CSV table of C-alpha atoms and ligand atoms in Angstrom, one decimal:
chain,number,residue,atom,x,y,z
A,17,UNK,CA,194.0,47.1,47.1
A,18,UNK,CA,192.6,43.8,48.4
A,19,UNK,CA,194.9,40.7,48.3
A,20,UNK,CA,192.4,38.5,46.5
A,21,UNK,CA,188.9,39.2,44.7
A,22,UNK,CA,187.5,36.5,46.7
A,23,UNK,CA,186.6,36.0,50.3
A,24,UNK,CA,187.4,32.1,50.2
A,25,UNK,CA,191.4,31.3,49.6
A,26,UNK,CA,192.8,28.0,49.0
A,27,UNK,CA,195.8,27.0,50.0
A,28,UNK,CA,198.0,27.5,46.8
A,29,UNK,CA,197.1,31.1,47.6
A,30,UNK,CA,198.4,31.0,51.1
A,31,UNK,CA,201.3,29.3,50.0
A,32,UNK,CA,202.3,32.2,47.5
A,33,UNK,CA,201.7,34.5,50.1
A,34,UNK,CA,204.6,32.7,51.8
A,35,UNK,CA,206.6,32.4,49.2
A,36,UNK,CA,206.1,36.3,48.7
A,37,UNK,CA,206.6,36.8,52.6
A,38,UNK,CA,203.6,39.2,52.4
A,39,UNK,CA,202.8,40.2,55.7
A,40,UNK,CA,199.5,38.7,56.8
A,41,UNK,CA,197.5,37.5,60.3
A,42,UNK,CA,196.7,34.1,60.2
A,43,UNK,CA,194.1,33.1,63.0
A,44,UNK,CA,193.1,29.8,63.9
A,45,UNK,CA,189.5,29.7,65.2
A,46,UNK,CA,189.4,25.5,66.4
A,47,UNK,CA,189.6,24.8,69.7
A,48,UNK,CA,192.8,25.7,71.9
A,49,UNK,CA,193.7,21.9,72.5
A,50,UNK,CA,193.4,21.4,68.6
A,51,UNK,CA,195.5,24.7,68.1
A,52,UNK,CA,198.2,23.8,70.2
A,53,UNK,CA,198.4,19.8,68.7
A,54,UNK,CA,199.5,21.1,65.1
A,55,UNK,CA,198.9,24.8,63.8
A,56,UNK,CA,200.6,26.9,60.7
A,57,UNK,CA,204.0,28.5,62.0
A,58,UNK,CA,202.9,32.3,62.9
A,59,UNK,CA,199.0,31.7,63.7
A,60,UNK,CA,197.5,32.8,66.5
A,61,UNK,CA,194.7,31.2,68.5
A,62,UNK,CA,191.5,33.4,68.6
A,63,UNK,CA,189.1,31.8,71.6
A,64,UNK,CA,185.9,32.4,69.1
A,65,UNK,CA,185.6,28.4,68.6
A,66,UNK,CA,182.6,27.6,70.7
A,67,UNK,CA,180.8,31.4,70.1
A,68,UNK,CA,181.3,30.9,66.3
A,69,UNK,CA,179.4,27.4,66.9
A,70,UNK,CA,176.3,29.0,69.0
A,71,UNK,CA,176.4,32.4,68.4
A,72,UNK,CA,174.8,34.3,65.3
A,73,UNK,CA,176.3,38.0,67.0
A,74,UNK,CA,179.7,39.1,66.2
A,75,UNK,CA,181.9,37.3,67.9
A,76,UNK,CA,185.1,39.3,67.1
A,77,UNK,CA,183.3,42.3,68.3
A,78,UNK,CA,182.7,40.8,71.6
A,79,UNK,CA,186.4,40.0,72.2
A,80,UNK,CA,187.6,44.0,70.5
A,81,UNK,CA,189.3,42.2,67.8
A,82,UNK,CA,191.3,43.8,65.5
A,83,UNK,CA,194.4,44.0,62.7
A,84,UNK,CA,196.0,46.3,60.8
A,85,UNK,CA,197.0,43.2,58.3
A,86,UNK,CA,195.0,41.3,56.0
A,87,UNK,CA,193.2,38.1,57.8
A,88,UNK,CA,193.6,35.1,56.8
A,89,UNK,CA,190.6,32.4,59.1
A,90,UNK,CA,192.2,29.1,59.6
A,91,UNK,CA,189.2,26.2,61.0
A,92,UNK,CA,189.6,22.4,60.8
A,93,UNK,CA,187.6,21.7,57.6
A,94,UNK,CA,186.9,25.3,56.5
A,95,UNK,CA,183.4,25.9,57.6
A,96,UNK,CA,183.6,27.9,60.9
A,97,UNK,CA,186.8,29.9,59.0
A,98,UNK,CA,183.8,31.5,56.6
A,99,UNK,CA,181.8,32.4,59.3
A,100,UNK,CA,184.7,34.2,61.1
A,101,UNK,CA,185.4,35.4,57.9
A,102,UNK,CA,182.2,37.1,57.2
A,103,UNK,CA,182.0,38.5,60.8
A,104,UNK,CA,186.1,40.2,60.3
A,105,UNK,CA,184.3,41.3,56.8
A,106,UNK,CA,181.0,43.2,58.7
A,107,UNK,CA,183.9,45.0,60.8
A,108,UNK,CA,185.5,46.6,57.8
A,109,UNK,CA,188.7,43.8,58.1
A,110,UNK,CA,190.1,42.5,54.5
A,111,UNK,CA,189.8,38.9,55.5
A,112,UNK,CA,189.6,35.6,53.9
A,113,UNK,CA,188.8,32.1,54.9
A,114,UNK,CA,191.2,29.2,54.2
A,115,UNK,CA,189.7,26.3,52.1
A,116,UNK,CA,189.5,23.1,53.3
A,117,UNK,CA,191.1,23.7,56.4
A,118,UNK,CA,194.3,22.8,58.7
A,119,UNK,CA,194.4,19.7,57.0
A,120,UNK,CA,195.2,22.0,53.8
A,121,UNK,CA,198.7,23.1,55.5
A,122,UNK,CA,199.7,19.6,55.2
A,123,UNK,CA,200.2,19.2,51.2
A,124,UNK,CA,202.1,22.8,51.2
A,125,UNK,CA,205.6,22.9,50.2
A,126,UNK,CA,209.0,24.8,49.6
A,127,UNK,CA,212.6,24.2,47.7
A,128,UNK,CA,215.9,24.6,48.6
A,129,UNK,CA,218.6,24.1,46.0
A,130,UNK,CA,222.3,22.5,46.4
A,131,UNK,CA,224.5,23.1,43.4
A,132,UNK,CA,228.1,21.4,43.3
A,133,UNK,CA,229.8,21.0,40.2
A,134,UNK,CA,227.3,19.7,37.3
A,135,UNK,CA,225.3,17.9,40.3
A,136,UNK,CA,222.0,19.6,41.1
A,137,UNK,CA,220.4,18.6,44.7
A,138,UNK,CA,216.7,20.2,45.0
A,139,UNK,CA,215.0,19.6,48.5
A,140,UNK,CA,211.3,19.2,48.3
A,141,UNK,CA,209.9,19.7,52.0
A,142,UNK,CA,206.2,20.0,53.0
A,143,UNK,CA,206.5,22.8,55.1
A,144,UNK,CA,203.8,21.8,57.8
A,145,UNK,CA,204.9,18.2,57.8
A,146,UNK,CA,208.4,18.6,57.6
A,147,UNK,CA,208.6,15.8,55.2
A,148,UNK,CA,212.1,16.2,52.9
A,149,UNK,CA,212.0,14.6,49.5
A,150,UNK,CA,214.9,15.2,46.8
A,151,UNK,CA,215.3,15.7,43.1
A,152,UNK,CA,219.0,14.6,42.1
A,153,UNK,CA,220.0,15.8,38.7
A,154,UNK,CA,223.1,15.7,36.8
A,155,UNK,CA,223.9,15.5,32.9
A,156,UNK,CA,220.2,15.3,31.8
A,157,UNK,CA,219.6,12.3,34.2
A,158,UNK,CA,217.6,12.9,37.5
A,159,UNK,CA,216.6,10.5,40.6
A,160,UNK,CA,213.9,11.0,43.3
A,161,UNK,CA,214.3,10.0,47.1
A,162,UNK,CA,211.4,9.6,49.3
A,163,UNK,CA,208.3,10.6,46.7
A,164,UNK,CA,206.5,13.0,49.5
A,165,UNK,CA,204.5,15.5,47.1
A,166,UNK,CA,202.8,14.6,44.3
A,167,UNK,CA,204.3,13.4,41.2
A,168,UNK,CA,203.6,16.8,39.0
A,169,UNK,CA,205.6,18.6,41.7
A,170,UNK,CA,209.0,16.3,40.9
A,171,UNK,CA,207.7,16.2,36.7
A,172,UNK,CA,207.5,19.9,36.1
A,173,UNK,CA,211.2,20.5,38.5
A,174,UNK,CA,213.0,18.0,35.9
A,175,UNK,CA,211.5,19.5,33.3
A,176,UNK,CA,212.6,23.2,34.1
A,177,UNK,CA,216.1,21.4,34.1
A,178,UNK,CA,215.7,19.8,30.9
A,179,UNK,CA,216.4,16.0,32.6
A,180,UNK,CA,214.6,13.0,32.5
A,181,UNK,CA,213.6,10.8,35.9
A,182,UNK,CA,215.6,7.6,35.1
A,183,UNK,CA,214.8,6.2,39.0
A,184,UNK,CA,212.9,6.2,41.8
A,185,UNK,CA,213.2,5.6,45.4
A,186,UNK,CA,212.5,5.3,48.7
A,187,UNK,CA,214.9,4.9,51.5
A,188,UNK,CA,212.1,3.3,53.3
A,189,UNK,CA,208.4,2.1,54.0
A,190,UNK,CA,206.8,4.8,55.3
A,191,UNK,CA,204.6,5.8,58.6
A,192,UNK,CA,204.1,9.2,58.2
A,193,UNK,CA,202.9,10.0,54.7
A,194,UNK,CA,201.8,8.2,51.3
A,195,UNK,CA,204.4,7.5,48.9
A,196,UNK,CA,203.7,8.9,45.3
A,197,UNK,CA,206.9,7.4,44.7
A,198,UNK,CA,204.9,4.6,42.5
A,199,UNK,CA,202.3,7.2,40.6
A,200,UNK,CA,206.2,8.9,39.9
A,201,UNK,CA,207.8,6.0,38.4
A,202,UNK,CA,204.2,5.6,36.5
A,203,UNK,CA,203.9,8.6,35.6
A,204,UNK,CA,207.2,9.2,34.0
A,205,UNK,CA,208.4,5.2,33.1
A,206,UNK,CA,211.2,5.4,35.8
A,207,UNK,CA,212.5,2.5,37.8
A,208,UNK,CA,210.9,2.6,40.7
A,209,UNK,CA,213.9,0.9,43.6
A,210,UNK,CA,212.5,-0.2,47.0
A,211,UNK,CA,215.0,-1.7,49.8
A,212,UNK,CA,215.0,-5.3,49.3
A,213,UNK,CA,212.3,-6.8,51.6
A,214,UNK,CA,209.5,-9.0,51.5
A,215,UNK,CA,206.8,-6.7,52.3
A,216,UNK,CA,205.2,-4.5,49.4
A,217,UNK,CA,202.7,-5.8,47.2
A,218,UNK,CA,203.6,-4.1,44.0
A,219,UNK,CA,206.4,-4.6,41.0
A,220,UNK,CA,209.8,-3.2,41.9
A,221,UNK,CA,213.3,-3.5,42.0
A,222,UNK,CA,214.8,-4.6,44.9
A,223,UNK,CA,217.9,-2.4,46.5
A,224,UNK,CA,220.4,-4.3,47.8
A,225,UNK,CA,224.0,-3.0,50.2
A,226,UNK,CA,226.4,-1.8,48.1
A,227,UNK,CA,224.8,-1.3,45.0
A,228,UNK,CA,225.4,1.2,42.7
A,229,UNK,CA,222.7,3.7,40.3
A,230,UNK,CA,223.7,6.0,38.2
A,231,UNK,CA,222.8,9.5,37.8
A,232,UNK,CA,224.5,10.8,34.8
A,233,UNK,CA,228.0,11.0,35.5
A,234,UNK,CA,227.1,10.5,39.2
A,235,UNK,CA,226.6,7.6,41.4
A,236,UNK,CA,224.2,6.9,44.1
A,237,UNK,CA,225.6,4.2,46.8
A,238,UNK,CA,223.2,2.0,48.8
A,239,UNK,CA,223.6,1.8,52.3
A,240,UNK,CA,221.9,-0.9,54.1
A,241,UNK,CA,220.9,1.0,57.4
A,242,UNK,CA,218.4,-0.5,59.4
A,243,UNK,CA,217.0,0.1,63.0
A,244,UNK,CA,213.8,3.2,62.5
A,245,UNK,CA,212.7,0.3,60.0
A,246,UNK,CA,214.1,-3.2,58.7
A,247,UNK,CA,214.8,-2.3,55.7
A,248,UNK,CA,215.5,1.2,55.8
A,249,UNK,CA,218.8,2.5,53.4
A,250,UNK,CA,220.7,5.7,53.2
A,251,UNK,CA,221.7,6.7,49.7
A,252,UNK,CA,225.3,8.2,49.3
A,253,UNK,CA,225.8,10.4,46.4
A,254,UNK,CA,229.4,10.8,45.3
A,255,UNK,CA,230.5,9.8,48.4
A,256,UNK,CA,229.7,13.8,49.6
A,257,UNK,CA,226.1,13.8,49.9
A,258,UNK,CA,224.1,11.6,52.1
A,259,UNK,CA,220.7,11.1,52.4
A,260,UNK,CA,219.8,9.6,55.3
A,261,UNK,CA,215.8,8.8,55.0
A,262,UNK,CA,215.1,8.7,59.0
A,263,UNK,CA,217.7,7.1,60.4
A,264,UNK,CA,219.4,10.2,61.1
A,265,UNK,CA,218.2,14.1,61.5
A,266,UNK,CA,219.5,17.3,62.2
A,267,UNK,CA,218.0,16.7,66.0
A,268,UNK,CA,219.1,12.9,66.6
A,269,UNK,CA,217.6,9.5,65.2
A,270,UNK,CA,214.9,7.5,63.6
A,271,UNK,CA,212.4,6.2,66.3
A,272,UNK,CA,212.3,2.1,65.8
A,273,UNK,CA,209.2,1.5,67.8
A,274,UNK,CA,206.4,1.5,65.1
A,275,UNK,CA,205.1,-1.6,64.6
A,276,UNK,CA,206.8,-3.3,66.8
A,277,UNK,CA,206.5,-4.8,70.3
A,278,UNK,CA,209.5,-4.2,73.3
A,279,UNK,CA,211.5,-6.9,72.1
A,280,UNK,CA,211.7,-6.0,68.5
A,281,UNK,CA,212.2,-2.6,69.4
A,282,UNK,CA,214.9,-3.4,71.5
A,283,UNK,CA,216.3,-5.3,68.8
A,284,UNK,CA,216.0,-2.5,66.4
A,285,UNK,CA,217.2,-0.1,68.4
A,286,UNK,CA,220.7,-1.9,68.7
A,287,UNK,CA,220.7,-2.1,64.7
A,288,UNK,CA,220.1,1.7,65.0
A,289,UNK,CA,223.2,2.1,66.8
A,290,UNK,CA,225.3,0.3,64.4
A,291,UNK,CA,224.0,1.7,61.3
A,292,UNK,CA,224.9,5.1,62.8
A,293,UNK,CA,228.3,4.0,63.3
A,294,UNK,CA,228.6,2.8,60.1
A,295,UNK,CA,227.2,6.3,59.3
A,296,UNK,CA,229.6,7.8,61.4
A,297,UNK,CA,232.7,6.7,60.0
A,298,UNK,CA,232.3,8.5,56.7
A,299,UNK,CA,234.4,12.0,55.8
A,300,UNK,CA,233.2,15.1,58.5
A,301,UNK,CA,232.4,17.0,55.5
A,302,UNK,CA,229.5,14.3,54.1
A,303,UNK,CA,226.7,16.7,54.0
A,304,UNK,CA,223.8,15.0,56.0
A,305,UNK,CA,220.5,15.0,53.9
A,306,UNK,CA,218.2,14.0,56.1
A,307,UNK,CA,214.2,12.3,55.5
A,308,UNK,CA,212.5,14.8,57.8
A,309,UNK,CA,212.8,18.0,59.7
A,310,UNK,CA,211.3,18.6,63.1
A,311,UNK,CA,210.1,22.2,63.3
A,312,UNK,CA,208.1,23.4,60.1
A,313,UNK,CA,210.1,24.1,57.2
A,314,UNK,CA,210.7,28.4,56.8
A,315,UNK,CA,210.2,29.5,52.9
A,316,UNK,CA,213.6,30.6,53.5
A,317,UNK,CA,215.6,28.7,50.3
A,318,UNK,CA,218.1,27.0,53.0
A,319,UNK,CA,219.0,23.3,52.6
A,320,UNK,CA,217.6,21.5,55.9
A,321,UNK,CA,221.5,20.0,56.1
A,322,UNK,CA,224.1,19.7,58.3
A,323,UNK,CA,227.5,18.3,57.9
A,324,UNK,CA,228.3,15.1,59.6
A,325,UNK,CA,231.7,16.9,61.4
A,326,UNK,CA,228.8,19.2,63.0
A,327,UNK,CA,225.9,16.8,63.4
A,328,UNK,CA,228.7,14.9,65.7
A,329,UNK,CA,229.4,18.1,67.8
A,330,UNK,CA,225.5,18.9,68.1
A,331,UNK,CA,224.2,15.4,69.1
A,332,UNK,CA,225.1,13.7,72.2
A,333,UNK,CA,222.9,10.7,71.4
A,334,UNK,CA,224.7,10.0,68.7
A,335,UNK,CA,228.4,9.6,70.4
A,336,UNK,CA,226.6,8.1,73.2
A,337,UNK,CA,227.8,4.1,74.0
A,338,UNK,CA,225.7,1.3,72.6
A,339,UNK,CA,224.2,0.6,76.4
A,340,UNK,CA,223.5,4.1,76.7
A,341,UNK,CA,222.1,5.2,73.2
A,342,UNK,CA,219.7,1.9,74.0
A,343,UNK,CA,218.7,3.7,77.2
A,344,UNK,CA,218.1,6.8,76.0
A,345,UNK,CA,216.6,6.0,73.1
A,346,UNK,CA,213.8,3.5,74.9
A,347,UNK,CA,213.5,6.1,77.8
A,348,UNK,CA,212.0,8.6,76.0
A,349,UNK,CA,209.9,7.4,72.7
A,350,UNK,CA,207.3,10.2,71.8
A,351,UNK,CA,203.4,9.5,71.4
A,352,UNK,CA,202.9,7.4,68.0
A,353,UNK,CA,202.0,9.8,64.5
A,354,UNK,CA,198.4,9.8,63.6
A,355,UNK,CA,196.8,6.8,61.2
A,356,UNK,CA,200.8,4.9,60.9
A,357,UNK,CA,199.0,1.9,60.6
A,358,UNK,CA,197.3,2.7,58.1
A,359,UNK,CA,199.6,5.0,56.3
A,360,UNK,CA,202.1,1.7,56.6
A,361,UNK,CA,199.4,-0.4,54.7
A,362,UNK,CA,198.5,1.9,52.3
A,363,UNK,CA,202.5,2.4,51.7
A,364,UNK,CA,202.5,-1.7,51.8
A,365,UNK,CA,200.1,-1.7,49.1
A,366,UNK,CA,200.9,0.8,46.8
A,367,UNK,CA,198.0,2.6,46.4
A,368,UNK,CA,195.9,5.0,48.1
A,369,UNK,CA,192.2,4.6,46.5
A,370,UNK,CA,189.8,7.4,47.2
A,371,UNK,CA,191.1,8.2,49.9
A,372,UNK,CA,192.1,11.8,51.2
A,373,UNK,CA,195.4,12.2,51.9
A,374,UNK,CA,195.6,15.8,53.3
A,375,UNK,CA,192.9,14.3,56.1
A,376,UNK,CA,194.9,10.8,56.3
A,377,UNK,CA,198.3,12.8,57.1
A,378,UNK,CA,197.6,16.0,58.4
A,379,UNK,CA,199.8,16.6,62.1
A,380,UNK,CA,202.8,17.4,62.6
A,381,UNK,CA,205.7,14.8,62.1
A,382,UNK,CA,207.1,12.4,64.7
A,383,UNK,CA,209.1,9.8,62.8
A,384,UNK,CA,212.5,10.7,65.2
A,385,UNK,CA,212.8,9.5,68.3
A,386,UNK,CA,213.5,12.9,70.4
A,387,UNK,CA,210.4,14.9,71.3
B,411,FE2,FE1,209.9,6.8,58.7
C-alpha cells in the first residue's frame, strides 16, 4: 500500500512521516554546493541536478538508481523534485515530490515537554532551523518566549491545556527568523513584553532587570543580559528554569557581531562575558533553556537542555578569562545568516507584509558564535 494517493507531498506530510519515524529515502536533486549549504537531516545528494535540467531521458536510469523505500524528491522550489518524481514513478519506484521545496523544511517543527510540579514547559523547535520557542503553563495561565512558529501553533498547545496566553515575549530582536510574537499577542489579547529599548516601531511593554511576570502561581524573572544583542534578556522561571534566548547554548554563546562594526563588537563581546558570569553564578542545577540549537532538531521528544553544573564542565569558552573569551570569541566569528538585515528590520517593524517567510529564512541557523 502506497504512503499517499498523490504523487506531490507537502510538507505537513513529511513532517508526520517524521513524527511517525516511517522509514523513507529522501533525495535531494539541487546542486551539490546547494546540498551541502543546508539539506533535511538523512537526505542524500543524487548528482541528477543538471541532467534533470537538460535531459528529457531517464536520468535515474542512467545513474542504476534504486530503493527499496518509498522516495521522497527534495528540489529548491519544487519543480525539478516532480520531474525526478515522475522519472522514480516510470521505474516502478513509489515516489513523491516535496512541495514547495527546501525552503519547506524550514517552517517544520517538533515538541518536547518538561513537567515539574504544576509547571508545564513545552519546547517548540523548528527542526531544520533549530529555532527553540517555549510555551510556559501553570494554573490555567501560560507565557510564550521567542514567538518562532506561527501563532495557531502556540493557540491550539494552550488550548489542549485548557490555559489562557496572558504574555508574550521575546528575549530579543531577532536576526534569524520573524517574530509572530506580535500576530500571538494579537491574536489572543496577551501582553506582548519586549526588552526595554528604543528600537521597535510597534506598541509594547517595555522589560526592565529584575522585574517580575507572573504565570499562575509561577514567576518569570528578567535578566538584563546583553552582549549577542543590546538588549537581549534571559528569563528565569522559578529560579530553576532559565531560558537563555542566545546568549547561551548547549555549544557555547551568542555571536555579538551582527550589526555591528569591530569596535561595537568588541564592546559587546565584553558585555557577553559579564552577562555569562552573572549567568554563571546561579544554582548548577538551573536547567539551561536555550534560544537555538545547532544541529537540526531529532523528532525524538527530548528537551534541547542542559544543566548549568554540566554546560560548565562541557564548555571551555565559557570558564575561559575575560581576555581570553574576547580572543576567542573575535578569532573565530562564522559567515553572517542569510537576509539578517532584513529579517532585523522586518523584526524592527513588526510586520512582515506579503512577504514569504519560508524563502526569507530558509538555511540553517548561525546565531552562536562557534562554527
Ligand atoms: Fe539572535
Amino acid at each position: 500500500m502506497s504512503l499517499f494517493n498523490t504523487d506531490k507531498i507537502r510538507i505537513e506530510d513529511l513532517k508526520m512521516l517524521f513524527e511517525k519515524h516511517t522509514s523513507v529515502k529522501i533525495i535531494d536533486v539541487r546542486s551539490k554546493e546547494k546540498f551541502d549549504q543546508w539539506h533535511i537531516p538523512g537526505s542524500e545528494w543524487v548528482p541528477v541536478n543538471e541532467a534533470l535540467k537538460t535531459s528529457d531521458d531517464n536520468v535515474f536510469m542512467d545513474i542504476g538508481f534504486n530503493s527499496d523505500k518509498p522516495v521522497v524528491v527534495v528540489c529548491q522550489e519544487g519543480f525539478l523534485s516532480r520531474k525526478a518524481m515522475e522519472f522514480l514513478r516510470d521505474l516502478d519506484l513509489e515516489a513523491y515530490s516535496l512541495e514547495g521545496g527546501i525552503k519547506e523544511w524550514s517552517r517544520v517543527w517538533n515538541l518536547a515537554k518538561i513537567k515539574v510540579g504544576d509547571t508545564k514547559i513545552i519546547q517548540i523547535r523548528r527542526a531544520g532551523k533549530g529555532c527553540l520557542s517555549y510555551l510556559i503553563i501553570n494554573n490555567g495561565e501560560a507565557a510564550v518566549i521567542d514567538t518562532a512558529v506561527d501563532p495557531g501553533v502556540f493557540i491550539d498547545l494552550a488550548g489542549q491545556n485548557q490555559a489562557t496566553i496572558k504574555y508574550v515575549l521575546d528575549t530579543h530582536i531577532h536576526a534569524d527568523h520573524f517574530s509572530r510574537g506580535r500576530l500571538l499577542a494579537g491574536q489572543t489579547g496577551a501582553s506582548l513584553l519586549m526588552p526595554g529599548q528604543n528600537l521597535v516601531q510597534y506598541d509594547c511593554m517595555p522589560v526592565y532587570d529584575n522585574d517580575i511576570i507572573r504565570i499562575g502561581q509561577v514567576t518569570l524573572k528578567a535578566i538584563h543580559t546583553p552582549g549577542h544583542t543590546d538588549e537581549s534578556f534571559s528569563y528565569l522561571l522559578d529560579g530553576r528554569f532559565l531560558f537563555t534566548g542566545d546568549l547561551l547554548f548547549l555549544n557555547g554563546a551568542g555571536r555579538p557581531d551582527l550589526k555591528s562594526d569591530e569596535a561595537t563588537t568588541r564592546r559587546k563581546t565584553k558585555k557577553l562575558y559579564h552577562s555569562l558570569k552573572k549567568i554563571l553564578s546561579l544554582p548548577g542545577d538551573t536547567l539551561i533553556l536555550p534560544g537555538h540549537y545547532h544541529k537540526p532538531v531529532r523528532f525524538d521528544g527530548k528537551p534541547v537542555a542542559e544543566t548549568l553544573e554540566n554546560l560548565k564542565k562541557n564548555l571551555p569558552l565559557i570558564n575561559l578569562s575575560e581576555k581570553d573569551f574576547i580572543l576567542e570569541i573575535l578569532t573565530d566569528i562564522p559567515d553572517t545568516p542569510p537576509n539578517y538585515e532584513q529579517i532585523v528590520e522586518l523584526n524592527i517593524a513588526g510586520h512582515a507584509g506579503a512577504l514569504d517567510l519560508a524563502e526569507l529564512e530558509a538555511g540553517e541557523n548561525r546565531c552562536n558564535s562557534q562554527r
